[in-house]
mmCIF file of C-alpha atoms in Angstrom:
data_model
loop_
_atom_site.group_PDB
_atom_site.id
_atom_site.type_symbol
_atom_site.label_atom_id
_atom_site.label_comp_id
_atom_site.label_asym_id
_atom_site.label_seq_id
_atom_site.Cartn_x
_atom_site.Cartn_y
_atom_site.Cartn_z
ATOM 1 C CA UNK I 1 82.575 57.197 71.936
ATOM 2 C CA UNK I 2 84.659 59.601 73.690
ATOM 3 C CA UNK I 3 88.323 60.215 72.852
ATOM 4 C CA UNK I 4 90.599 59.154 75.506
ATOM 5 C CA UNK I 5 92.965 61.960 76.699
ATOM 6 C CA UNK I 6 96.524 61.381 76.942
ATOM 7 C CA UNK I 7 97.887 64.958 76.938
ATOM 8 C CA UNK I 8 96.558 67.622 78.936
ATOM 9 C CA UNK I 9 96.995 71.430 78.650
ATOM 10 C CA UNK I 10 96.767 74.136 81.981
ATOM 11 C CA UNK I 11 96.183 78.202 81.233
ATOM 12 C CA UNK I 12 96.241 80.557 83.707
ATOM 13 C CA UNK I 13 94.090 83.507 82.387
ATOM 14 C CA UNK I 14 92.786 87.036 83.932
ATOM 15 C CA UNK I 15 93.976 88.668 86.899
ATOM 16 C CA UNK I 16 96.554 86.470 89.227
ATOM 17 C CA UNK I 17 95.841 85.501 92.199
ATOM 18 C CA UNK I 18 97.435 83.451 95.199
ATOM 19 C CA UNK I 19 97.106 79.753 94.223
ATOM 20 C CA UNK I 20 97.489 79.782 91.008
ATOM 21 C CA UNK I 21 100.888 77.902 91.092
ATOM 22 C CA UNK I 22 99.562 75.751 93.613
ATOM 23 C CA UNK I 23 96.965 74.665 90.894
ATOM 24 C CA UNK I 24 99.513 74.382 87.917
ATOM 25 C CA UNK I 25 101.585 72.214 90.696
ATOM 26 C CA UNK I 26 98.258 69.674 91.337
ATOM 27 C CA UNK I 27 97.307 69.210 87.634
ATOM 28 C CA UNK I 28 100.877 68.535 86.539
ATOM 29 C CA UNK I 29 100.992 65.690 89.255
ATOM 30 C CA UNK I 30 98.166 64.489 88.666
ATOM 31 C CA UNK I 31 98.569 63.900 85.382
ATOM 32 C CA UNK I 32 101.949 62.414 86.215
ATOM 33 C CA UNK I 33 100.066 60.114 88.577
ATOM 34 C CA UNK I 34 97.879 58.827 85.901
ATOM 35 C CA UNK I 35 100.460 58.512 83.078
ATOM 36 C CA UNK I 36 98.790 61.318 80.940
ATOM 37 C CA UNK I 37 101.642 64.167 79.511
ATOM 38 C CA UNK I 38 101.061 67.776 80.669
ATOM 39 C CA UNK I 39 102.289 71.050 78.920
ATOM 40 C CA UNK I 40 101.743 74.104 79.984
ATOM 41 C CA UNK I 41 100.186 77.472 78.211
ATOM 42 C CA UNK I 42 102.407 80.858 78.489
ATOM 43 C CA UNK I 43 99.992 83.860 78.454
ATOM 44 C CA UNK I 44 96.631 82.222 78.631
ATOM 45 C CA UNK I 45 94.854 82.261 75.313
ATOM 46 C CA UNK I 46 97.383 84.401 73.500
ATOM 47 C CA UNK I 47 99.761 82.298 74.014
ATOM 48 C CA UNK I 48 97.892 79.248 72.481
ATOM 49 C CA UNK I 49 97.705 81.530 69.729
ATOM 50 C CA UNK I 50 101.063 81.790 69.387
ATOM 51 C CA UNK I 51 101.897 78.423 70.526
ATOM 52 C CA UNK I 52 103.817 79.178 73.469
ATOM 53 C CA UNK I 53 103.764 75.988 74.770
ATOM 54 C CA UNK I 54 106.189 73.866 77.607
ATOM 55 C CA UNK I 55 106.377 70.679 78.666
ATOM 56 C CA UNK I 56 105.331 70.015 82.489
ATOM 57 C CA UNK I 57 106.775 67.636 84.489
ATOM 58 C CA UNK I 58 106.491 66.610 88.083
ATOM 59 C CA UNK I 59 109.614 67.764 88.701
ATOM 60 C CA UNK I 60 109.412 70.464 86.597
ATOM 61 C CA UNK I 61 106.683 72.323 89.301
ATOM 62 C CA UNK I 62 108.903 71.551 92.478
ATOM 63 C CA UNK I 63 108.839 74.434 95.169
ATOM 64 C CA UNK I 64 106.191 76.983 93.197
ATOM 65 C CA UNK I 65 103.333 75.713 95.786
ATOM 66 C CA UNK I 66 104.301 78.781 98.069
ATOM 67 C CA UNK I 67 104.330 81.272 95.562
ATOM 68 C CA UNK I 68 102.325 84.002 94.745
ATOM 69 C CA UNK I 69 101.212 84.979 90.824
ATOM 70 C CA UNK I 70 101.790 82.312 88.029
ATOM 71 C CA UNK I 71 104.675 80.612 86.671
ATOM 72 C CA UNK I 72 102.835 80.712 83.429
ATOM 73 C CA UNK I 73 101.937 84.320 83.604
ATOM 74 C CA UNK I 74 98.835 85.855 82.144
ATOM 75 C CA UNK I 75 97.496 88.160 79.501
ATOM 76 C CA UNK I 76 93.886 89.125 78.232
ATOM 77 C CA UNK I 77 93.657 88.458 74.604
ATOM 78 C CA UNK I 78 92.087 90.156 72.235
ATOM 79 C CA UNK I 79 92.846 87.714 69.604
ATOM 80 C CA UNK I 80 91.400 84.929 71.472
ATOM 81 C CA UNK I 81 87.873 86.660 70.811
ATOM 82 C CA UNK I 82 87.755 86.679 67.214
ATOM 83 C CA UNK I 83 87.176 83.371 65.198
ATOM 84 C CA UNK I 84 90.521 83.547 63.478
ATOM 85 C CA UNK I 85 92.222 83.662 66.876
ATOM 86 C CA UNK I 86 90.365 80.597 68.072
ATOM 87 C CA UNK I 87 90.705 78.977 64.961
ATOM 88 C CA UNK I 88 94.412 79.125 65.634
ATOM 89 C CA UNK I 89 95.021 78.258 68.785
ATOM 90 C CA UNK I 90 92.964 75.003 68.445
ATOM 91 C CA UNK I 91 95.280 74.548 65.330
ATOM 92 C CA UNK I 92 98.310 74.944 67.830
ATOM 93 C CA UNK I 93 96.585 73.009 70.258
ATOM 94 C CA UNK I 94 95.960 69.963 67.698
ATOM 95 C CA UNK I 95 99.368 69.921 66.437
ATOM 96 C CA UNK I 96 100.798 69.395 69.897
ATOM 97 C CA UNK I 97 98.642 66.596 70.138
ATOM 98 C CA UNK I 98 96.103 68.367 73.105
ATOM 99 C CA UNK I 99 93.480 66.600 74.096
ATOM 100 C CA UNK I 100 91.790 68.544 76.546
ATOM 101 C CA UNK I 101 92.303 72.252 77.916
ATOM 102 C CA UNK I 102 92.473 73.097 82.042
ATOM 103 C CA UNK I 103 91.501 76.730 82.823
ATOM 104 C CA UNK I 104 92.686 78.496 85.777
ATOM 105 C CA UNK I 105 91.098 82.024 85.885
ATOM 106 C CA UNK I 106 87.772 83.699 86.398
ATOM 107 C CA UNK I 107 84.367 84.485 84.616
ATOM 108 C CA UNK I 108 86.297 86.089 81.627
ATOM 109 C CA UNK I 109 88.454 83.116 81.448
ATOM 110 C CA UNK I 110 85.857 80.479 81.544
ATOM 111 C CA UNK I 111 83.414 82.369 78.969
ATOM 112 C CA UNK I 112 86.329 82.265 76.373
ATOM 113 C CA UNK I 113 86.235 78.289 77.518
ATOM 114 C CA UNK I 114 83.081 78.143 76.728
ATOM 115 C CA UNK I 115 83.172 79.723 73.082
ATOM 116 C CA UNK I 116 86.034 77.320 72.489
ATOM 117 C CA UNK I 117 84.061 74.189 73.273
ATOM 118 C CA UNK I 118 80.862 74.990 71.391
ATOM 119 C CA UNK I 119 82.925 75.680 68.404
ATOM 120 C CA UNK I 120 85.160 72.998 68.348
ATOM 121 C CA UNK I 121 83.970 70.452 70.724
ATOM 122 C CA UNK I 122 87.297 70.605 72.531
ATOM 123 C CA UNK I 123 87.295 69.152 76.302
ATOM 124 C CA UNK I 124 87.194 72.206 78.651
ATOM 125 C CA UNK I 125 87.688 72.227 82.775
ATOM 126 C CA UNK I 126 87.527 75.173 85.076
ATOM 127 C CA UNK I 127 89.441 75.790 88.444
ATOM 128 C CA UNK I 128 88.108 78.855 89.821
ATOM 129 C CA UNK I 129 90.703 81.598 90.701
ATOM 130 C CA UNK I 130 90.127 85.070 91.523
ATOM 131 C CA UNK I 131 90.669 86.858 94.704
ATOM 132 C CA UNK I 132 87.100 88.129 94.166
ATOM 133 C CA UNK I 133 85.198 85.115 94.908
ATOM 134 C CA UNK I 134 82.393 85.935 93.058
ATOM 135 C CA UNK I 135 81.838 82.783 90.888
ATOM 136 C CA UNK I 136 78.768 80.770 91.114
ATOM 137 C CA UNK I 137 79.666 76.601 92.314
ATOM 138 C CA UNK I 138 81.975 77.323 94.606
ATOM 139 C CA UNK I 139 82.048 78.601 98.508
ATOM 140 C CA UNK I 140 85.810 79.613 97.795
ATOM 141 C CA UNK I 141 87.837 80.795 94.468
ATOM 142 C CA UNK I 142 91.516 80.354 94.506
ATOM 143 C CA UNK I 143 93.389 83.335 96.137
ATOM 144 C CA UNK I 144 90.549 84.816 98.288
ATOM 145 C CA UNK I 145 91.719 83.978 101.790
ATOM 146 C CA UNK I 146 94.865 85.148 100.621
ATOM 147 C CA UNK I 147 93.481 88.264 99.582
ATOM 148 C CA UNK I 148 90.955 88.459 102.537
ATOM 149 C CA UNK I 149 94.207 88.220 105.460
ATOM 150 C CA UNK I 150 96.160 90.442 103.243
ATOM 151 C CA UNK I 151 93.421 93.268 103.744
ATOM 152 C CA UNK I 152 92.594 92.408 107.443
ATOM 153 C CA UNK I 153 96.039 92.430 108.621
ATOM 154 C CA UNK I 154 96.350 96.080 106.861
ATOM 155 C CA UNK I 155 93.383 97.369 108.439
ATOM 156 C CA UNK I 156 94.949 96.283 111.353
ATOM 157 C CA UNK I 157 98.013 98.015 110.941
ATOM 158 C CA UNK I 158 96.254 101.218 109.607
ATOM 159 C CA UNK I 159 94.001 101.130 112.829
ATOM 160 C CA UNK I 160 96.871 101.614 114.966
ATOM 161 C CA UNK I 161 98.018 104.709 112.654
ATOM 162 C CA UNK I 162 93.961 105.785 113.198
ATOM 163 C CA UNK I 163 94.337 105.139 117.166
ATOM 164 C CA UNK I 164 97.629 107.165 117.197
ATOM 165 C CA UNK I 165 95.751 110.191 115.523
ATOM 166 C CA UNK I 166 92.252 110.601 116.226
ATOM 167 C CA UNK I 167 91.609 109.731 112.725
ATOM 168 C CA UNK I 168 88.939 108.414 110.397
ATOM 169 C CA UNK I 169 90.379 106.162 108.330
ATOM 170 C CA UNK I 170 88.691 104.913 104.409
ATOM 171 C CA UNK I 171 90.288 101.776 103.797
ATOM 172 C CA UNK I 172 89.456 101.007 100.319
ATOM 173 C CA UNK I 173 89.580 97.018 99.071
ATOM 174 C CA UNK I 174 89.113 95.118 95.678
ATOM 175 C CA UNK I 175 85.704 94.421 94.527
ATOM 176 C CA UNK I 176 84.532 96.124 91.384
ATOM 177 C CA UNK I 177 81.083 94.030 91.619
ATOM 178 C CA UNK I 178 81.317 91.390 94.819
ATOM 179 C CA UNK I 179 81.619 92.335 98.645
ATOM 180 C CA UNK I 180 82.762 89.553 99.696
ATOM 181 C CA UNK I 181 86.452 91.246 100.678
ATOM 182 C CA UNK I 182 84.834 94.110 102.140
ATOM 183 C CA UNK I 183 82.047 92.568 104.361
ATOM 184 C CA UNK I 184 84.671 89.715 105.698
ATOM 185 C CA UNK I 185 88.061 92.096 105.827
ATOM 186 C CA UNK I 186 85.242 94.564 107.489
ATOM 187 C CA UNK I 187 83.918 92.279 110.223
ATOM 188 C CA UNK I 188 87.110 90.627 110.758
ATOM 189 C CA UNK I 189 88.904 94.206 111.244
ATOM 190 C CA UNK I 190 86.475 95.722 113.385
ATOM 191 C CA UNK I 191 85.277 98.302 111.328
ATOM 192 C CA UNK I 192 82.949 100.661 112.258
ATOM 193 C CA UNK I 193 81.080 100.699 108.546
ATOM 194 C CA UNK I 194 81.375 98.365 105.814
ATOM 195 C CA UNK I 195 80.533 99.566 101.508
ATOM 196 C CA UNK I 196 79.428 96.893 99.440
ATOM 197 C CA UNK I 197 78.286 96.827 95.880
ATOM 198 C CA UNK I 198 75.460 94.725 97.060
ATOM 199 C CA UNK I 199 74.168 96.604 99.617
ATOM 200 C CA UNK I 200 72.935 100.818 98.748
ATOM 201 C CA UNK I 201 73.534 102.041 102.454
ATOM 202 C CA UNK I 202 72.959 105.505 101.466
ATOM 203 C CA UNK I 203 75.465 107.908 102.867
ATOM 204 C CA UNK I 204 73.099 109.292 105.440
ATOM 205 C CA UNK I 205 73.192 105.729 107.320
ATOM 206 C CA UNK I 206 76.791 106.407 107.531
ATOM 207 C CA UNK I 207 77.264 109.651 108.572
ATOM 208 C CA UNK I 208 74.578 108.789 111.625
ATOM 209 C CA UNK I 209 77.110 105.808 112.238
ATOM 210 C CA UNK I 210 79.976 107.572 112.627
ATOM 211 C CA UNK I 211 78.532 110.479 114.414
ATOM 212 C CA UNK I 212 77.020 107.446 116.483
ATOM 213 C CA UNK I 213 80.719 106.050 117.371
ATOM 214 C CA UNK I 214 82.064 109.334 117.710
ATOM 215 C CA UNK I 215 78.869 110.474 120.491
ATOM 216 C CA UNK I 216 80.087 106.536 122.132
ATOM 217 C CA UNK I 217 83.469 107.945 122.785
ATOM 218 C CA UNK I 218 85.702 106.479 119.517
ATOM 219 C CA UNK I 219 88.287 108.993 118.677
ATOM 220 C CA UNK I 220 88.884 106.850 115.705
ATOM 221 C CA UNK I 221 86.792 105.157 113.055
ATOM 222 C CA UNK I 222 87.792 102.370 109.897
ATOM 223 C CA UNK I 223 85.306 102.477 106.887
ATOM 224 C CA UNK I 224 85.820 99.739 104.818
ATOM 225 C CA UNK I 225 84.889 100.453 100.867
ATOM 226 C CA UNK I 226 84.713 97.732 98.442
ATOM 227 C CA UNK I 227 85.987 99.655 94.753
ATOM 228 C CA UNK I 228 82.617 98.791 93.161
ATOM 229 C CA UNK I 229 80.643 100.613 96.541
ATOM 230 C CA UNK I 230 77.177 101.942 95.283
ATOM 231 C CA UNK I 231 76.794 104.816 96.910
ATOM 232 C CA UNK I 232 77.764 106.273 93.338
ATOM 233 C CA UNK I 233 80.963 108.442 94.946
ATOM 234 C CA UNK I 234 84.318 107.099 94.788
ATOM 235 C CA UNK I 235 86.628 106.484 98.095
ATOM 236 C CA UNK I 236 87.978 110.040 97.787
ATOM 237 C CA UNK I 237 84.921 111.274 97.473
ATOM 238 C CA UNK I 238 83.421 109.573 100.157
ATOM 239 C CA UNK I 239 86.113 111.163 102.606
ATOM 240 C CA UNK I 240 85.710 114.481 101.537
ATOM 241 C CA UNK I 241 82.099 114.068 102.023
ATOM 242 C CA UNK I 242 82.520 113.295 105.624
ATOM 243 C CA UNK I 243 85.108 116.253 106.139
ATOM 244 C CA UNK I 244 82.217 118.609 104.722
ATOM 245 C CA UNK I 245 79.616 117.142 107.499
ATOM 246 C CA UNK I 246 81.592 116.406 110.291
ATOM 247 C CA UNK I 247 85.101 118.741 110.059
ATOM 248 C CA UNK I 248 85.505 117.289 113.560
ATOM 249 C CA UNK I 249 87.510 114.183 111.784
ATOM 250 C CA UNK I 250 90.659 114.338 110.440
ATOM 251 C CA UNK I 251 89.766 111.921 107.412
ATOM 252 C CA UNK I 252 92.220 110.062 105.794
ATOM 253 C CA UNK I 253 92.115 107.230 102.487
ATOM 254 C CA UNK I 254 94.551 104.938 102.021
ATOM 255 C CA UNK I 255 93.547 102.036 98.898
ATOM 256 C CA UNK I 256 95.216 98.663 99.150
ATOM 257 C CA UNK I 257 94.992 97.822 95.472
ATOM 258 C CA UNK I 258 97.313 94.841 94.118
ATOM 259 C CA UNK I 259 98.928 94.316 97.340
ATOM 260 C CA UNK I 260 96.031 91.775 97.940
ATOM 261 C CA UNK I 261 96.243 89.998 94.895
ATOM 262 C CA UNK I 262 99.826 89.549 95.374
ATOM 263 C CA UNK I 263 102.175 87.069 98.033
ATOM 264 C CA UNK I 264 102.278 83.466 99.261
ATOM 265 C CA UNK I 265 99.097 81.876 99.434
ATOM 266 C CA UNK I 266 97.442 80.630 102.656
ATOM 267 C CA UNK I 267 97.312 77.387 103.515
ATOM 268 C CA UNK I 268 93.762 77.119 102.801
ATOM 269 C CA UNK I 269 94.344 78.005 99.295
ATOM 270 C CA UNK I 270 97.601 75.922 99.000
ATOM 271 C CA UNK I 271 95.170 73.007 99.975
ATOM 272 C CA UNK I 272 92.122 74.196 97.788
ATOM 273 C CA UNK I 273 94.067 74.441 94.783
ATOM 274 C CA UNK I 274 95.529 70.726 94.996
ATOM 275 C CA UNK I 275 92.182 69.728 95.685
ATOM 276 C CA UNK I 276 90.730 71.465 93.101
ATOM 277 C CA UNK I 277 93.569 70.373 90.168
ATOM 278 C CA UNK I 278 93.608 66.946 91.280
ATOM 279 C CA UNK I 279 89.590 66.947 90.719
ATOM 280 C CA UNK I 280 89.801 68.691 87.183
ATOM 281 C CA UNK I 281 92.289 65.973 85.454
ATOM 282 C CA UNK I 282 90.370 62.890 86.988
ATOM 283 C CA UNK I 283 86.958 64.456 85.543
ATOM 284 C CA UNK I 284 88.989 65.507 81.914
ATOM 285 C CA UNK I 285 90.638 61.525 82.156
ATOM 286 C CA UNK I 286 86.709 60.564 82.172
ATOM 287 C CA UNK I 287 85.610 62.149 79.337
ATOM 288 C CA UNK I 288 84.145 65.100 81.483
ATOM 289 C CA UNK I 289 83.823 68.509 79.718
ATOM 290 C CA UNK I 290 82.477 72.142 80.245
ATOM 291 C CA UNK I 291 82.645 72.406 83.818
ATOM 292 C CA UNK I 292 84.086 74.014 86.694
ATOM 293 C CA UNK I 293 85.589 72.260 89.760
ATOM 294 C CA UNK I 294 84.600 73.910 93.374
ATOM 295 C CA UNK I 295 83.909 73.748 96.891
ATOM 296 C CA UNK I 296 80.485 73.126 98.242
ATOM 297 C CA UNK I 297 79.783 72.056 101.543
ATOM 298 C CA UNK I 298 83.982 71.365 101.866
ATOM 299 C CA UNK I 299 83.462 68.807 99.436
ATOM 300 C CA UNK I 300 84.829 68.974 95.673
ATOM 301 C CA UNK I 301 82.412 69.316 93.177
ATOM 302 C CA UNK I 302 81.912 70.033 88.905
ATOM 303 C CA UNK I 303 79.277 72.593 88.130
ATOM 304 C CA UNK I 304 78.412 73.433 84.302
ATOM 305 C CA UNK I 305 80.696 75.684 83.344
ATOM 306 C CA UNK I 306 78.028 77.987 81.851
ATOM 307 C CA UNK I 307 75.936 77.903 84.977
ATOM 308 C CA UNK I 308 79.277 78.807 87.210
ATOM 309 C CA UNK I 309 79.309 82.242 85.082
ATOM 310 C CA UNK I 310 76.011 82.994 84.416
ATOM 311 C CA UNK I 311 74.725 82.188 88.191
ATOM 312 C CA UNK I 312 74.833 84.597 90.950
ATOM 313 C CA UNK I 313 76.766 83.977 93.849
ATOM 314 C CA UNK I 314 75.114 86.281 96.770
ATOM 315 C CA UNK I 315 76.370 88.069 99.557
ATOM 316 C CA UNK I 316 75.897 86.566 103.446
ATOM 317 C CA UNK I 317 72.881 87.905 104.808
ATOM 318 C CA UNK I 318 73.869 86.577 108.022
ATOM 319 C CA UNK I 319 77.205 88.330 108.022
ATOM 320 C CA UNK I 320 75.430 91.657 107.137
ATOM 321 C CA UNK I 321 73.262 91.403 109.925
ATOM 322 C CA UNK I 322 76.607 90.999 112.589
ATOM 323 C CA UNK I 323 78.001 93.656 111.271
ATOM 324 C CA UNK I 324 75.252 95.810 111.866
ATOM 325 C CA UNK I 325 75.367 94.229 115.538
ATOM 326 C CA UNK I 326 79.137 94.661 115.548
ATOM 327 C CA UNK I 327 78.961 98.364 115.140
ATOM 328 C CA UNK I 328 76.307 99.601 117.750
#
């Protein structure tokens, strides 16, 4: 028979993104709704190794729904992937009477879930956050409509700067392995070519394209470039490459970096992220374990947690196809 949990711990773990508190802020009150205790987890899984633990109240998360980052910060751990690490933090966790563990993060985050529950049987959930969006069970990870206005409203103020000059502009976004930032931020921006890791344009295809736009009468060009871009050249390189075959641009590469990770979270994400918390400490109340909460069809819904970082969550073919359309 399955233990009934009556104190729940949250972790955020990885890279931040916007939503996170938001998330923190719906599993605290939800556990408060139900009568189970909450505490929260400083520093991910290093700090359940070193039992950095605080008591969460309703009350206690007032007014952190509109901000960016996490009130309980974040850390990778190196510990946390050796058995003697794990071996204490489900000490730490046992002494503070823990019943079951609440993961905010990404695939790092939930394959050090994982490990945990095989070994020790302990009651894992996942919320999904990463302004990558890149995790399998889920149409939307916490932070990525953040992330994705962040970059489209700076392409849209670098465009004018590219108007202004004649320029080309490289706009380089976060992806290291997922598009989805590029080929959204790209369509939504207007740009006149879009880099994905998915997707091996060859740079050929986009030196006809902007010769194309420039023989159409542009003065100016955007190229967005996801960080993890196949074409095997970095962004720098990629401008210089176009400044060797066609001097007639003055090329220019500006990279957005953490700005998008960082900031108050749309409401889209404010609302995800109290759907999503609400959803992971009514499944943990029922005994559920070793899955993710997500978004499918606009509807909330657990995935195996394995399955969520193992499975492949692909690019939109249909969005591809527009913004080939888009730039003719």
């Amino acid at each position: 028979m399955t233990k009934k949990v009556k104190k729940i711990a949250v972790i955020t773990s990885g890279g931040d993104s916007p939503g996170m508190n938001a998330a923190i802020r719906s599993v605290v009150r939800a556990c408060a709704y139900y009568r189970a205790e909450c505490v929260g987890v400083y520093r991910g899984y290093q700090g359940m190794i070193e039992s950095d633990f605080v008591t969460l109240t309703a009350r206690s998360v007032n007014n952190i729904i509109n901000k960016g980052g996490t009130i309980l910060r974040s850390a990778r751990s190196k510990d946390f992937r050796t058995k003697e690490g794990r071996k204490k933090a489900y000490e730490n966790l046992k002494e503070q009477n823990v019943d079951g563990l609440i993961v905010i993060g990404g695939d790092g985050s939930f394959t050090g879930g994982v490990v945990f529950n095989k070994e020790y049987g302990f009651p894992i959930i996942g919320i999904p956050g990463t302004i990558d969006n890149d995790i399998f069970g889920t149409s939307h990870t916490l932070g990525y409509d953040t992330a994705l206005n962040t970059a489209v409203e700076a392409i849209d103020k670098i465009r004018d700067t590219a108007s202004s000059h004649n320029r080309l502009f490289f706009v380089e976004v976060m992806g290291r392995d997922a598009g989805f930032i590029a080929l959204n931020a790209g369509v939504g921006a207007g740009a006149e070519e879009i880099l994905i890791p998915e997707e091996d344009l060859g740079l050929e295809r986009m030196l006809e394209s902007l010769q194309k736009s420039r023989r159409s009468g542009k003065s100016s060009s955007i190229v967005v470039v996801a960080e993890g871009d196949r074409s095997g050249k970095n962004v720098y390189e990629l401008a210089q490459y176009v400044e060797d075959n066609m001097p007639e641009y003055e090329v220019r590469v500006s990279v957005l970096g953490h700005m998008q990770r960082g900031g108050s979270p749309s409401c889209f994400d404010r609302v995800l992220a109290s759907r999503l918390g609400v959803k992971a400490v009514e499944l943990m109340l029922d005994g559920t374990t070793n899955v993710m909460v997500g978004l499918k069809d606009n509807k909330v819904a657990a995935t195996n947690l394995e399955k969520a970082i193992k499975g492949q969550s692909s690019i939109n073919s249909e969005l591809l196809r527009v913004s080939d359309i888009m730039t003719t």
